[in-house]
Short mmCIF file of C-alpha atoms in Angstrom, two decimals:
data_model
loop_
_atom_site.label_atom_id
_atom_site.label_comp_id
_atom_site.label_asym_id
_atom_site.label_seq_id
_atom_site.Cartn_x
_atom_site.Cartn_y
_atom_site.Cartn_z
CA UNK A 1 -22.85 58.07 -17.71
CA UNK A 2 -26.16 59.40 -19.56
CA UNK A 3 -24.11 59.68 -22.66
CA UNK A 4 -22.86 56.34 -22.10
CA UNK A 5 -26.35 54.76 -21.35
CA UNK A 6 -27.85 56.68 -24.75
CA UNK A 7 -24.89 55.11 -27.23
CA UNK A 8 -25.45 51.87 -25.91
CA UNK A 9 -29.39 51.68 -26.07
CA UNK A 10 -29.45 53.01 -29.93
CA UNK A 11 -26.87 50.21 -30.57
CA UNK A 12 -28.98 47.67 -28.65
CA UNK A 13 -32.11 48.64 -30.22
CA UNK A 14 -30.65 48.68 -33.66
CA UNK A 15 -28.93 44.74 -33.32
CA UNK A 16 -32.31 43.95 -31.78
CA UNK A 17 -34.80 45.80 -34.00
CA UNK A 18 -33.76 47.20 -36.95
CA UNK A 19 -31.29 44.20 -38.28
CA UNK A 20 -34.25 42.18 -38.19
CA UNK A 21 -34.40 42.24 -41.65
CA UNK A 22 -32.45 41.04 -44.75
CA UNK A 23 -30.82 44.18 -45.61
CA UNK A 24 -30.55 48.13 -44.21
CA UNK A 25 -29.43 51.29 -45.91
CA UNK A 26 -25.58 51.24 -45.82
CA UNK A 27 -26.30 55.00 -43.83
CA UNK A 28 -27.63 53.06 -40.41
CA UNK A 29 -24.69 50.66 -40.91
CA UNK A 30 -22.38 54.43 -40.60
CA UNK A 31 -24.79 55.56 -37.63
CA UNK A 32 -24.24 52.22 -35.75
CA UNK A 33 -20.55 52.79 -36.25
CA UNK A 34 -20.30 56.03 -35.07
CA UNK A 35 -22.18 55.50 -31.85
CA UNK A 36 -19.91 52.53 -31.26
CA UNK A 37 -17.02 54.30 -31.71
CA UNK A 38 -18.05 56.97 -29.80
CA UNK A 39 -18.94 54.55 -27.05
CA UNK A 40 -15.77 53.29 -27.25
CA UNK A 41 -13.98 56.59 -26.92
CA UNK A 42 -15.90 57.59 -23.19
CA UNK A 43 -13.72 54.45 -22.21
CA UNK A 44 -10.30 55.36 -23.39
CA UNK A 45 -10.22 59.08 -23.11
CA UNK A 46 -7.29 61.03 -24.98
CA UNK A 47 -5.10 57.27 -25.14
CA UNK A 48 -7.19 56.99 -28.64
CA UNK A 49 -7.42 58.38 -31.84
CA UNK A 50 -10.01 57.31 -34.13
CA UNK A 51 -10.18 58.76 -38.19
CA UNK A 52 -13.59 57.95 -39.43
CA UNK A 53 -13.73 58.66 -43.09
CA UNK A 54 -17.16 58.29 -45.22
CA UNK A 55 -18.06 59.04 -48.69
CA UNK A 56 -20.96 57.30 -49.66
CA UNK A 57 -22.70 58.36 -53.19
CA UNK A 58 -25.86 57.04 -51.74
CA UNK A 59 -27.05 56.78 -48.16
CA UNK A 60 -30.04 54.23 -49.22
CA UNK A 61 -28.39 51.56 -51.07
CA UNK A 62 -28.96 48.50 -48.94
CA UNK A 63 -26.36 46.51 -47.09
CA UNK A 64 -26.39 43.31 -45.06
CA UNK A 65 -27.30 44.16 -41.32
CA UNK A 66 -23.90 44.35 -39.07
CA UNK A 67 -21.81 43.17 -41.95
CA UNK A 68 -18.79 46.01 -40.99
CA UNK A 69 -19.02 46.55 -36.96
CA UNK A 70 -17.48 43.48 -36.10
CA UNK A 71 -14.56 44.56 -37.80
CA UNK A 72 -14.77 47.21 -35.39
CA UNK A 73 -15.06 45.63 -32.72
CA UNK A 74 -12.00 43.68 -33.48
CA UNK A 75 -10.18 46.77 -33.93
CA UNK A 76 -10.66 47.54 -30.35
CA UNK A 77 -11.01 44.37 -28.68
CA UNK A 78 -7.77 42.70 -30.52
CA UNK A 79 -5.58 46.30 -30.81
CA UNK A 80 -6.66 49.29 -28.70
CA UNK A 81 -7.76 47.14 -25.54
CA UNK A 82 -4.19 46.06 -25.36
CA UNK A 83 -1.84 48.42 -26.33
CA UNK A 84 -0.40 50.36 -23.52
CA UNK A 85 0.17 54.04 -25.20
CA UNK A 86 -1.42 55.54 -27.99
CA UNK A 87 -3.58 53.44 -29.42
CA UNK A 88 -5.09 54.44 -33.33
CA UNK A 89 -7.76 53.34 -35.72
CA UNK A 90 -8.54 54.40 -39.08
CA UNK A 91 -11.69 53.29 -40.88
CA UNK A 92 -12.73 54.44 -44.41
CA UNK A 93 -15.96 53.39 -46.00
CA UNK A 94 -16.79 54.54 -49.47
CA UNK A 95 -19.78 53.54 -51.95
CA UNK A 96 -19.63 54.05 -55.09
CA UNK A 97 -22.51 53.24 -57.35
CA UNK A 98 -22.46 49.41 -56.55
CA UNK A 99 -19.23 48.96 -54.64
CA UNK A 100 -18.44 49.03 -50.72
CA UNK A 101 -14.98 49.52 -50.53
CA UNK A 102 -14.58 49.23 -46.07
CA UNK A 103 -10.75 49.55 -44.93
CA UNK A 104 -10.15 49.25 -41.32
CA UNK A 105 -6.29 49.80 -39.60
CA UNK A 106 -5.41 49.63 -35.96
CA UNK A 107 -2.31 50.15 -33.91
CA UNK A 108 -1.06 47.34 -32.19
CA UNK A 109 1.41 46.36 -29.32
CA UNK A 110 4.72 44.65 -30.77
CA UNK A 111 4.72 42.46 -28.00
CA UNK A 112 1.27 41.04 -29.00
CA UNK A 113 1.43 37.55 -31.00
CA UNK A 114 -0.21 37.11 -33.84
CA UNK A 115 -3.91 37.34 -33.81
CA UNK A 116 -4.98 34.18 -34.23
CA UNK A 117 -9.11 34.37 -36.12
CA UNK A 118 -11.84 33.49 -33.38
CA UNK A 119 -15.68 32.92 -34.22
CA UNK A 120 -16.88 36.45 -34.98
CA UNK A 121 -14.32 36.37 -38.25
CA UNK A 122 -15.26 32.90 -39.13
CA UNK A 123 -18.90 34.01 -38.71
CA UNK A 124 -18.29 37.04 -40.80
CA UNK A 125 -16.61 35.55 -43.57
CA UNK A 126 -19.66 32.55 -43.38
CA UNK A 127 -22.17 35.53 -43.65
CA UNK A 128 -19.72 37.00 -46.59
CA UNK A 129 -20.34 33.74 -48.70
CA UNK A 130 -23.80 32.79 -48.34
CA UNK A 131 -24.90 37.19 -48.35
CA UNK A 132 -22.60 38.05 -51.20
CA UNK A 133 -20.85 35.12 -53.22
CA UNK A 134 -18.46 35.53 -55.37
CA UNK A 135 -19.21 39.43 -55.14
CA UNK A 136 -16.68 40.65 -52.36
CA UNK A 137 -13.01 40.22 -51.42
CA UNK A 138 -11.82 39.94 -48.23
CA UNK A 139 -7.94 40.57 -47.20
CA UNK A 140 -6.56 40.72 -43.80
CA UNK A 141 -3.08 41.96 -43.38
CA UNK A 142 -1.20 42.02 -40.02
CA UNK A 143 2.28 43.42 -38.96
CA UNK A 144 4.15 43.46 -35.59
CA UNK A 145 2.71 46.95 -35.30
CA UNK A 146 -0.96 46.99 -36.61
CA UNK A 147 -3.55 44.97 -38.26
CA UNK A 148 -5.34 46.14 -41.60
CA UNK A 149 -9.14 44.66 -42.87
CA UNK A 150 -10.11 45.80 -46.70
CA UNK A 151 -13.55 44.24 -47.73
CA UNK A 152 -14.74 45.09 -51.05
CA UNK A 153 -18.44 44.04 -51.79
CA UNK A 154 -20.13 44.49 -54.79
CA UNK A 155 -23.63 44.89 -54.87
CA UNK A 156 -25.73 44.09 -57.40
CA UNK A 157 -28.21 46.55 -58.69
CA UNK A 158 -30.93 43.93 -59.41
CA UNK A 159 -30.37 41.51 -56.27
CA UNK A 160 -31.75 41.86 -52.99
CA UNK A 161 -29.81 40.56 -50.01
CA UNK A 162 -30.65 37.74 -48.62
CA UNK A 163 -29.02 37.00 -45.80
CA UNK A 164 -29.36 33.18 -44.58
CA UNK A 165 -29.61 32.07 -41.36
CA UNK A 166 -26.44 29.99 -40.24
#
């Protein structure tokens, strides 16, 4: 329960705090990850398997503020919540020099229907448009078995993010 408590104060205090601002080093947006994933894992014990893979070429570049963890969330709420044996995500993040490459892939029960997209990916893909237009790619794959996220941004070296309010 401590451990519990912790994970979800640093996430509070980081949606309430620290993305307060236009942009953050793309490193917090891995930190807030991590603690959410290991959040997630306290509640479903060895039923999960999560592959976190990050190479980042540099930890400072700036990012939009929670521009990646609702994809995450999604992963569990929409796949692993759901599915009744072994559930699995795979996430990799990579930065190099001015591009986010983010790829996210979860098990999911056959017997699910199709996802059909709520508010949070409508509010993502708003947040995509006015933060970074015509600079990122968004593709969303689903299959009776899993659904797949790739988001490619491209920063630009001389623009700061400014994220609108919406």
């Amino acid at each position: 329960t401590p451990e519990a408590v912790l994970k979800l104060s640093k996430l509070m205090r980081y949606m309430i705090y620290e993305c307060d601002t236009d942009s953050v080093p793309i490193n917090n947006e891995v930190k807030i990850i991590r603690d959410y994933i290991d959040l997630e894992k306290l509640r479903y014990d060895e039923r999960l398997q999560v592959n976190f893979n990050v190479n980042i070429d540099d930890p400072n570049k700036q990012i939009a503020p929670l521009i990646l963890l609702p994809f995450v969330e999604n992963s569990f709420k929409h796949g692993v919540s759901i599915e009744r044996n072994e559930a699995k995500i795979d996430i990799d993040l990579s930065l190099e020099k001015n591009d986010v490459n983010f790829k996210i892939k979860n098990s999911k029960s056959p017997d699910k229907p199709t996802h059909v997209p709520g508010k949070g990916l409508a509010n993502v893909r708003r947040l995509l448009e006015l933060t970074y237009p015509q600079n990122h790619e968004l593709i969303i794959e689903e299959s009776d078995c899993s659904y797949a996220v790739q988001l490619k941004i491209k920063i630009k070296e001389d623009e700061v993010v400014a994220v609108h309010n919406y």
